[in-house]
PDB file of C-alpha atoms in Angstrom:
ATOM      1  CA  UNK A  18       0.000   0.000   0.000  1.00  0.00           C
ATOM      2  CA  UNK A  19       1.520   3.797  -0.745  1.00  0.00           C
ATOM      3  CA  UNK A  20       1.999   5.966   1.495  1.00  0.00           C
ATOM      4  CA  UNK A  21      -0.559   8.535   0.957  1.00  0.00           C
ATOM      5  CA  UNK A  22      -3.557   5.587   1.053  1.00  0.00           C
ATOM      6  CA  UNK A  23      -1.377   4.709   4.166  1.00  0.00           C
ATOM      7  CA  UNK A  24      -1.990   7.755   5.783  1.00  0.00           C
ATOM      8  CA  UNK A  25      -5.448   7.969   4.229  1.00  0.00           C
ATOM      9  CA  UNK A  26      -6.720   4.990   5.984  1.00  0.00           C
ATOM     10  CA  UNK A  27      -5.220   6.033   9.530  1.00  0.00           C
ATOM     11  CA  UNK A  28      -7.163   9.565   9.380  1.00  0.00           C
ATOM     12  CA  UNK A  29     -10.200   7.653   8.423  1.00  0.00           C
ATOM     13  CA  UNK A  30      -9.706   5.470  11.086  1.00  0.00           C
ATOM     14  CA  UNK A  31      -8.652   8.598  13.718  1.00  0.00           C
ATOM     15  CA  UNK A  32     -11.688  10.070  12.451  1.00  0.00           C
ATOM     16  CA  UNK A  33     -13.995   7.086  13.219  1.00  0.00           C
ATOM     17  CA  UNK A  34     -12.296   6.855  16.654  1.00  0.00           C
ATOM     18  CA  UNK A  35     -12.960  10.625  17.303  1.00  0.00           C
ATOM     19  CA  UNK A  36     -16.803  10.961  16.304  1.00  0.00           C
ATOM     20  CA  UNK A  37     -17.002   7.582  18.999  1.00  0.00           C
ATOM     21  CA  UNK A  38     -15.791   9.752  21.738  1.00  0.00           C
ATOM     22  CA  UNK A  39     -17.537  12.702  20.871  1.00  0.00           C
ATOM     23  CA  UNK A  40     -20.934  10.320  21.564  1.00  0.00           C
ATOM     24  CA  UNK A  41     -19.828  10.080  25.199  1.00  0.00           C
ATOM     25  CA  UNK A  42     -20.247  13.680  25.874  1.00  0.00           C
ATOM     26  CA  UNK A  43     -22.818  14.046  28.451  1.00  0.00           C
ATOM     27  CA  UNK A  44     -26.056  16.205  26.977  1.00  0.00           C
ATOM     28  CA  UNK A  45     -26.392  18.918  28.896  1.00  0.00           C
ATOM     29  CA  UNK A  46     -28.010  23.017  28.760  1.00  0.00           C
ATOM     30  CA  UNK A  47     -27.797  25.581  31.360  1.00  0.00           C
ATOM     31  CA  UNK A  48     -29.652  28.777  30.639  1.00  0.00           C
ATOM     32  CA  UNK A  49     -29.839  32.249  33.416  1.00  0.00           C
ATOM     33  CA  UNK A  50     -33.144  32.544  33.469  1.00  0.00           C
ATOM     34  CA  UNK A  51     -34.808  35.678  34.994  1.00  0.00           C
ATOM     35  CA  UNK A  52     -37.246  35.188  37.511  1.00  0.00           C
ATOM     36  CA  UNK A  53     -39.418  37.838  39.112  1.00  0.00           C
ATOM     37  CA  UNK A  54     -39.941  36.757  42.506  1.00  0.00           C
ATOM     38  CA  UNK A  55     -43.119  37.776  44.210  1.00  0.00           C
ATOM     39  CA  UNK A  56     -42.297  37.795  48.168  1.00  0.00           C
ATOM     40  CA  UNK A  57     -45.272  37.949  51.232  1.00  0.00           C
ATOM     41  CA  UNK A  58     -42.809  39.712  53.514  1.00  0.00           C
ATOM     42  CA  UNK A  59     -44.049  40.603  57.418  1.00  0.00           C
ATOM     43  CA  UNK A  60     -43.373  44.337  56.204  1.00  0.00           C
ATOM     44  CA  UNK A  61     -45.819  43.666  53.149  1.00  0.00           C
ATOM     45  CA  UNK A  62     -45.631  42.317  49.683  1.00  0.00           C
ATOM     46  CA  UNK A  63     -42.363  42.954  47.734  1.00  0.00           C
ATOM     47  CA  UNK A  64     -41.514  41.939  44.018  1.00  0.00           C
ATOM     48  CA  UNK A  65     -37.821  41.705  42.452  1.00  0.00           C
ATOM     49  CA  UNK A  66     -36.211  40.117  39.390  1.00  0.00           C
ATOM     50  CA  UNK A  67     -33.084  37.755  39.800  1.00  0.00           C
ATOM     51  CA  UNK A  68     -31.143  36.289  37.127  1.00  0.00           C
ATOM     52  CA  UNK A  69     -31.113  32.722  38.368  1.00  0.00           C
ATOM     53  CA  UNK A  70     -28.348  30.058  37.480  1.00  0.00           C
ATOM     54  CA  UNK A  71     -28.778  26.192  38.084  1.00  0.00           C
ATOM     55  CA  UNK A  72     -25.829  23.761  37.835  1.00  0.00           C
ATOM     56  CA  UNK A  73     -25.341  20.116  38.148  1.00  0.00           C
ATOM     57  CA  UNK A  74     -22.072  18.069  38.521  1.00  0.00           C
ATOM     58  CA  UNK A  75     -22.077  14.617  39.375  1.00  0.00           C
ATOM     59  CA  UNK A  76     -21.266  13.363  42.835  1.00  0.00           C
ATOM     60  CA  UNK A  77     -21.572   9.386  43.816  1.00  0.00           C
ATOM     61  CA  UNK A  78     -24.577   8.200  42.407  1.00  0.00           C
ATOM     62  CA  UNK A  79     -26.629  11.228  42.655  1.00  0.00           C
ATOM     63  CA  UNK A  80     -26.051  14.623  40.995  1.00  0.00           C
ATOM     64  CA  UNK A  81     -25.165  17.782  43.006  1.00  0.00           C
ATOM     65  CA  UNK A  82     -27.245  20.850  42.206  1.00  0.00           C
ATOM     66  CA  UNK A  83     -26.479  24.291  43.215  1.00  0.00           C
ATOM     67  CA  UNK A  84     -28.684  27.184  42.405  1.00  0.00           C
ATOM     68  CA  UNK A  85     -27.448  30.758  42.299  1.00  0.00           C
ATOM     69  CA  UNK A  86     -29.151  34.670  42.493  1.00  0.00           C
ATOM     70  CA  UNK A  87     -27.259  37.253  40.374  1.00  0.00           C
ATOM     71  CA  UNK A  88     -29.100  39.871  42.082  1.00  0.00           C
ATOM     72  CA  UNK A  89     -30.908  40.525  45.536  1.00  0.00           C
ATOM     73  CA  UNK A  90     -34.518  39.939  46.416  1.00  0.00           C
ATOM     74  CA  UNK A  91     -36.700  41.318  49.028  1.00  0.00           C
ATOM     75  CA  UNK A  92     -35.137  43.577  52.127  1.00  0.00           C
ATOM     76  CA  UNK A  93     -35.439  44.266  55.771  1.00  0.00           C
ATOM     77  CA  UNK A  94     -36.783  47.320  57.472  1.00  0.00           C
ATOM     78  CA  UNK A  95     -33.271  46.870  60.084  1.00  0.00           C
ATOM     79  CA  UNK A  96     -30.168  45.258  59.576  1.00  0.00           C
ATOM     80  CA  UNK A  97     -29.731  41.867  59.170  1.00  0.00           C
ATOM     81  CA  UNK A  98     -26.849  40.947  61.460  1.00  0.00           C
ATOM     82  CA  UNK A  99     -24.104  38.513  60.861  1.00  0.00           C
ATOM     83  CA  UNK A 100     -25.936  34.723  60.537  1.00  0.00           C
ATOM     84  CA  UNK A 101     -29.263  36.076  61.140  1.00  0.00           C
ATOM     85  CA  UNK A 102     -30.218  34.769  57.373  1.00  0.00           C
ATOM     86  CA  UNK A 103     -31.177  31.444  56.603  1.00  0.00           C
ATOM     87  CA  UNK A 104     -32.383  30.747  52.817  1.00  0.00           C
ATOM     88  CA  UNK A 105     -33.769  27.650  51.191  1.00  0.00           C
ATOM     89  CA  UNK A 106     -35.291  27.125  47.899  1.00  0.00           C
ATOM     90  CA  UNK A 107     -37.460  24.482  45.767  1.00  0.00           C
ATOM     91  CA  UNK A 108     -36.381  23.605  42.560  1.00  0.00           C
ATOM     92  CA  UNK A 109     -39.008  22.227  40.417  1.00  0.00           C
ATOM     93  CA  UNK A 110     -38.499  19.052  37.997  1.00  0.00           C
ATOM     94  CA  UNK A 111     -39.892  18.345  34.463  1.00  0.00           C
ATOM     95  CA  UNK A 112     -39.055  15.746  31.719  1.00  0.00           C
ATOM     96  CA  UNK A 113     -38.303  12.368  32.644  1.00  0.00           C
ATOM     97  CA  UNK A 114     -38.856  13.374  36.539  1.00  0.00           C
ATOM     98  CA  UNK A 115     -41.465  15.424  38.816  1.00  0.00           C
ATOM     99  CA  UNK A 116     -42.259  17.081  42.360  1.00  0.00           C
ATOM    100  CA  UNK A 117     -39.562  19.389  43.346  1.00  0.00           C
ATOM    101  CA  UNK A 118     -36.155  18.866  45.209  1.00  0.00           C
ATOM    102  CA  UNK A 119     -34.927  21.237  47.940  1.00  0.00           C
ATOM    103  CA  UNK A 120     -31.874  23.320  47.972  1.00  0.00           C
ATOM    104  CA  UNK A 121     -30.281  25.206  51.175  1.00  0.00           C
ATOM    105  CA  UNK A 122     -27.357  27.253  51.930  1.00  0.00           C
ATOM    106  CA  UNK A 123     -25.139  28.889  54.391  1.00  0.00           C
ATOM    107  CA  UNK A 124     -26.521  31.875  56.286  1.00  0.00           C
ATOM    108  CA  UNK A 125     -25.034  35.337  55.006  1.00  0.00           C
ATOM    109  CA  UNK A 126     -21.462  36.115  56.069  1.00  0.00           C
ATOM    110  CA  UNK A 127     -21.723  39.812  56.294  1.00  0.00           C
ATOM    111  CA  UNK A 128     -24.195  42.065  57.881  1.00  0.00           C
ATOM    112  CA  UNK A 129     -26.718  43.344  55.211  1.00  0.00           C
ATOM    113  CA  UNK A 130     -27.806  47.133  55.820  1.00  0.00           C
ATOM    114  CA  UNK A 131     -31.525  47.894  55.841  1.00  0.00           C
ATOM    115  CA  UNK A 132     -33.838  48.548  53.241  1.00  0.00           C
ATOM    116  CA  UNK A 133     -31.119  46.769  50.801  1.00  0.00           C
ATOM    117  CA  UNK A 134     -31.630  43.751  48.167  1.00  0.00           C
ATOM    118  CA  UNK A 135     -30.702  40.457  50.559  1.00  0.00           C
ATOM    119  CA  UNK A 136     -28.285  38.782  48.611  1.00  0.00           C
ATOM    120  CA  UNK A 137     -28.752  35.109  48.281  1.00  0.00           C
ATOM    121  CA  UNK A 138     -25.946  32.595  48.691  1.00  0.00           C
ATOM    122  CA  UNK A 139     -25.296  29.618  46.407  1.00  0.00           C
ATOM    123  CA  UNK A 140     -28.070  27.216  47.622  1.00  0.00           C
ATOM    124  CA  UNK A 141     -27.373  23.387  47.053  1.00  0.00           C
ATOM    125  CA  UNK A 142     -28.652  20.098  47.144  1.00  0.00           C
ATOM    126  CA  UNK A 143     -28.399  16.229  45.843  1.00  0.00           C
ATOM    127  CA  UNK A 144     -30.987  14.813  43.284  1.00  0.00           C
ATOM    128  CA  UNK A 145     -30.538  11.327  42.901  1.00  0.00           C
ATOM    129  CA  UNK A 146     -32.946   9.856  39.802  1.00  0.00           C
ATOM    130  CA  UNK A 147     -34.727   6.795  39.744  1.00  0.00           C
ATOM    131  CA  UNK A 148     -34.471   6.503  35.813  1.00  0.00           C
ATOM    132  CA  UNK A 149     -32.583   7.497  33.130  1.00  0.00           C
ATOM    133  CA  UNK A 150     -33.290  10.039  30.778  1.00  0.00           C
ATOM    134  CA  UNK A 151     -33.781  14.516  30.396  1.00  0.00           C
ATOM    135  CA  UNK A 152     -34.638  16.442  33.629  1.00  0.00           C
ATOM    136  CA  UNK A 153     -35.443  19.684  33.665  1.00  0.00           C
ATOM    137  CA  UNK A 154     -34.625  21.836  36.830  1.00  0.00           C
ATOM    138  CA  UNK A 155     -36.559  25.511  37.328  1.00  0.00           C
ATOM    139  CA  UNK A 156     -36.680  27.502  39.884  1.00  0.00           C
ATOM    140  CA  UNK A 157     -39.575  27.065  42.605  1.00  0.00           C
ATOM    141  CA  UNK A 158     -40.256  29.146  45.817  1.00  0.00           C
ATOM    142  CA  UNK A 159     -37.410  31.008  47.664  1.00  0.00           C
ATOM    143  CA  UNK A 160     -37.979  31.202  51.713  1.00  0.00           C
ATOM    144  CA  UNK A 161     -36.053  33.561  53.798  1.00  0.00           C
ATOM    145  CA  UNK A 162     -35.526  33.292  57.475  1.00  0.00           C
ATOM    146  CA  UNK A 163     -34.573  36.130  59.907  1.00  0.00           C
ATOM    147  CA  UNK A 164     -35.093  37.510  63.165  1.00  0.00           C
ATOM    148  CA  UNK A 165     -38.090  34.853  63.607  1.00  0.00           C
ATOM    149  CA  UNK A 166     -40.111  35.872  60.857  1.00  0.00           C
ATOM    150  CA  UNK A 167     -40.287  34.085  57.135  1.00  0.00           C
ATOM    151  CA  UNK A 168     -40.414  35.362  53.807  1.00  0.00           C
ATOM    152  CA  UNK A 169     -41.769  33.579  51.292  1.00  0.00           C
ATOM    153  CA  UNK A 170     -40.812  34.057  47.216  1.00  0.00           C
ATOM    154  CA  UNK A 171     -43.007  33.082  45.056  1.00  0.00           C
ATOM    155  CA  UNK A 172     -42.078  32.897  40.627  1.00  0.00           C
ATOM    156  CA  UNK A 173     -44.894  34.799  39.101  1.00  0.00           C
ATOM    157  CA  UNK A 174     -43.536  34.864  35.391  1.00  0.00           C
ATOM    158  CA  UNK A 175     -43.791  30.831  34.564  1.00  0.00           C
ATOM    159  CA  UNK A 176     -39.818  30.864  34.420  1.00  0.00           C
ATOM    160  CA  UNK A 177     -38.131  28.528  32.236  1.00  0.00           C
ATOM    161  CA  UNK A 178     -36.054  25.516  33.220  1.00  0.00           C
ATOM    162  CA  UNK A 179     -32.171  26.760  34.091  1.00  0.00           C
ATOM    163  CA  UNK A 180     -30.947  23.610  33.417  1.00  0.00           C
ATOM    164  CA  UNK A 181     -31.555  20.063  31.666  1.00  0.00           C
ATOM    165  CA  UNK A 182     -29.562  17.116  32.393  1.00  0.00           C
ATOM    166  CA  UNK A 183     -28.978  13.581  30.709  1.00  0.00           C
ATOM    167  CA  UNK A 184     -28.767  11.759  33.707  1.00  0.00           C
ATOM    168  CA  UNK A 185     -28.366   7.606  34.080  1.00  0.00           C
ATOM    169  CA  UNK A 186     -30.156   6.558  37.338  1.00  0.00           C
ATOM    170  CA  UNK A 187     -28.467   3.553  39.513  1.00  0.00           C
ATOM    171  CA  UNK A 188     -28.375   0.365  37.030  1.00  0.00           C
ATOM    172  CA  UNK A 189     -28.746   2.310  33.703  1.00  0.00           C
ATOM    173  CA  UNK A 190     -32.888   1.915  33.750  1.00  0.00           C
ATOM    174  CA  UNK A 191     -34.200   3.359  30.990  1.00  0.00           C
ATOM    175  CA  UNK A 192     -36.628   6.967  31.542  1.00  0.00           C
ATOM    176  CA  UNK A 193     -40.194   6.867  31.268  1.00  0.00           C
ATOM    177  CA  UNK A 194     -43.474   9.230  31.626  1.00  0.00           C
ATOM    178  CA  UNK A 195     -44.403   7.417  34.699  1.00  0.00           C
ATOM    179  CA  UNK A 196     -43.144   5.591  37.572  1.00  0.00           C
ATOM    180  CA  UNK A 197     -41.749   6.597  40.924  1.00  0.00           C
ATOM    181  CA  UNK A 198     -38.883   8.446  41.298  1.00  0.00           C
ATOM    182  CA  UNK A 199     -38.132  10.531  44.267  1.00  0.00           C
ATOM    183  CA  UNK A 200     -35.103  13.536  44.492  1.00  0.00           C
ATOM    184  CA  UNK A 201     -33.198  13.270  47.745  1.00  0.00           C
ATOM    185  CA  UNK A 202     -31.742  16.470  48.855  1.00  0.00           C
ATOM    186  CA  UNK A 203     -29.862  18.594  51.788  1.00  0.00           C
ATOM    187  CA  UNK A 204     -32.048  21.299  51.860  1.00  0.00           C
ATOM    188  CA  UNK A 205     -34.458  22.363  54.279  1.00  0.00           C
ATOM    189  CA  UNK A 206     -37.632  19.848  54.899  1.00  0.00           C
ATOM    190  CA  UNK A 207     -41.357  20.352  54.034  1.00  0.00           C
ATOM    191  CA  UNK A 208     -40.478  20.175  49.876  1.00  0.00           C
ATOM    192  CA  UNK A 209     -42.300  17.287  48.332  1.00  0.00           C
ATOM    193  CA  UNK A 210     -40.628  15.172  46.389  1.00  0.00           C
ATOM    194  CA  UNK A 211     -41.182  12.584  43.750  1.00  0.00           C
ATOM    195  CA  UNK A 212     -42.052  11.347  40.356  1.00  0.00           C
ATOM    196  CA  UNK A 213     -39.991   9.773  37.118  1.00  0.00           C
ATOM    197  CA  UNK A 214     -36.796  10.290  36.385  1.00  0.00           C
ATOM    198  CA  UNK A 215     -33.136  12.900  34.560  1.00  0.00           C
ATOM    199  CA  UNK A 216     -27.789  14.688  34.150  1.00  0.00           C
ATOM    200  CA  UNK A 217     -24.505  17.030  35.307  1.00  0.00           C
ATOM    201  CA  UNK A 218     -22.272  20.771  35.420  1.00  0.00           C
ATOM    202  CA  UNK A 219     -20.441  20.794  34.328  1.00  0.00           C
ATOM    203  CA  UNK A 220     -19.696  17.829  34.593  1.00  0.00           C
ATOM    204  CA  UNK A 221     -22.577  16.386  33.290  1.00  0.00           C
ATOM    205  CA  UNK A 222     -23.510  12.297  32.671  1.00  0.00           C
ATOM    206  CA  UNK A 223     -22.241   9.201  33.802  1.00  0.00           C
ATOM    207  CA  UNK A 224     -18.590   9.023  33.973  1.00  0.00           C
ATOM    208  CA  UNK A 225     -19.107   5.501  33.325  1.00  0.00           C
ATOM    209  CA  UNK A 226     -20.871   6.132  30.099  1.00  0.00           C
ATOM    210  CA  UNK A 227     -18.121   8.259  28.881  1.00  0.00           C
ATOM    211  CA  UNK A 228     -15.192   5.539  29.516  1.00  0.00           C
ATOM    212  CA  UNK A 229     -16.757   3.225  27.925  1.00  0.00           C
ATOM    213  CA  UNK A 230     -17.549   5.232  24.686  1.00  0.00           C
ATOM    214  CA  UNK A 231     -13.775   6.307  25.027  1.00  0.00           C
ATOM    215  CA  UNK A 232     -12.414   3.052  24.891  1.00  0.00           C
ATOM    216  CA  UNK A 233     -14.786   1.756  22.096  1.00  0.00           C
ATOM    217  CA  UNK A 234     -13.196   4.683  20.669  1.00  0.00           C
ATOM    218  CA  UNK A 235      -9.757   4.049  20.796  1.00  0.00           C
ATOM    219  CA  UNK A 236     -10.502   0.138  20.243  1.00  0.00           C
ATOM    220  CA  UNK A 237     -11.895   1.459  16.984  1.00  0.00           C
ATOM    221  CA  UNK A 238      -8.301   3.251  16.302  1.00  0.00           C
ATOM    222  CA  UNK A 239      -6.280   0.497  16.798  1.00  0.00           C
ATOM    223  CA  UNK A 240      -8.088  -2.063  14.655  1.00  0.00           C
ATOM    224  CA  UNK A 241      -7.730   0.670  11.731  1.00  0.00           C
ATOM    225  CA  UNK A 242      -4.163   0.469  12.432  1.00  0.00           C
ATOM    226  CA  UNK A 243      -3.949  -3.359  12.348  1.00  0.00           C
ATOM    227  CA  UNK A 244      -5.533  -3.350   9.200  1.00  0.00           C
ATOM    228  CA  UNK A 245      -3.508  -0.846   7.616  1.00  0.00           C
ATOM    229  CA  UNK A 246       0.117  -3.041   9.194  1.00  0.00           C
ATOM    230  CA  UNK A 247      -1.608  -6.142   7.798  1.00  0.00           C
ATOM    231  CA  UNK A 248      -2.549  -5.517   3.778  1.00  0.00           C
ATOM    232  CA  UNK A 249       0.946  -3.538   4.019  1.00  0.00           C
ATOM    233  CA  UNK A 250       2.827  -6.714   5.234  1.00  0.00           C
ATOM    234  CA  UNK A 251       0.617  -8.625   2.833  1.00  0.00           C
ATOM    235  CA  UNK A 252       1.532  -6.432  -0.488  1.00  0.00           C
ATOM    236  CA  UNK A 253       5.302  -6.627   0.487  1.00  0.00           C
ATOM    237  CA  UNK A 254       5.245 -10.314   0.558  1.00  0.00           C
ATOM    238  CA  UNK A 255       3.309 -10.669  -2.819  1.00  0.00           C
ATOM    239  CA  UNK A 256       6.272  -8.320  -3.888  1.00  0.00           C
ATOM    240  CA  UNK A 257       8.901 -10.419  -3.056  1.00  0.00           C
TER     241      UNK A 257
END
């Protein structure tokens, strides 16, 4: 065989190899989505408009999801002292799952003046699916705690999903439109959870999956080379 066929036939196979591994790559979207937050406060009702940003990375067999405010909601009438702010959230789930998961997060680090946009921290929890297949994750009720009163957020503008995940459940069962599949999370209790089954952030999808793929991939490579090493011992025999 010549050498430019030579070299022909190991692209091709490189190629081949490559599109393989490109497979493995998780399916995954993230979108900021703004939300205008309706809140019953004990001062009255407030409204305000976050950017909000949901991410999921795998961790053990579940998927960690943290949810994120670009900008403040509600305020206080005094100042909110060091640790005197407690925030959870629902997240709400769609596609192959349902019900909502809860998210919760560290109480604010720094004194927030009065009459100023509370700042949310990063608020995080663990979904672990029941099936395999897209999940959807949008952004359900906000409730602040502070000085013994609660303020409850409420999404008045039908918000999208911030984020949809590929995800593989425990055993690689295949998603559905019904069955039971429940979202396990760290956040604070009283969110309802359940229904059918859905991904990662960024790291997204079964590592598994991707390993796999990757070495069908490069199993793919190899037998293009033996191939090519074979017809070209085979044509210098015939030429002797």
């Amino acid at each position: 065989m010549s050498y430019p066929k030579r070299t022909a036939t190991l692209a091709s196979a490189a190629a081949l190899a490559g599109s393989v591994v490109l497979l493995a790559a998780p399916a995954a979207r993230a979108d900021v989505v703004d939300v205008n937050y309706q809140c019953k406060t004990p001062i009255g009702d407030k409204s305000a408009v976050s950017p909000i940003d949901i991410k999921g990375v795998k961790s053990g067999g579940g998927y960690k999801i943290t949810m994120s405010w670009q900008k403040g909601v509600s305020s206080s009438p005094v100042e909110l002292g060091k640790g005197a702010m407690s925030p959870s959230a629902t997240i709400k789930l769609g596609g192959a799952d349902s019900g909502t998961m809860a998210v919760s997060g560290p109480a604010n680090a720094e004194a927030i003046p009065a009459n100023t946009p509370i700042k949310i921290s990063d608020l995080s929890g663990t979904y672990t699916p029941k099936k395999s297949g897209k999940v959807t994750f949008t952004a359900g009720i906000l409730t602040i705690k502070a000085l013994g009163t609660t303020t409850t957020c409420t999404p008045s503008n039908t918000p999208k999903p911030s984020l949809t995940l590929d995800v593989t459940a425990a055993g690689g069962s295949s998603g559905g439109s019904s069955g039971g599949s429940s979202s396990g999370s760290s956040g604070s209790p009283g969110s309802s959870q359940g229904g059918d089954a859905a991904g990662q952030l960024p790291q997204t999808g079964p590592e598994d999956s991707a390993i796999a793929l990757g070495t069908l991939g490069g199993t793919v490579l190899l037998a293009g080379l033996g191939g090519v090493l074979w017809v070209t011992r085979r044509n210098q025999t015939v030429r002797r």
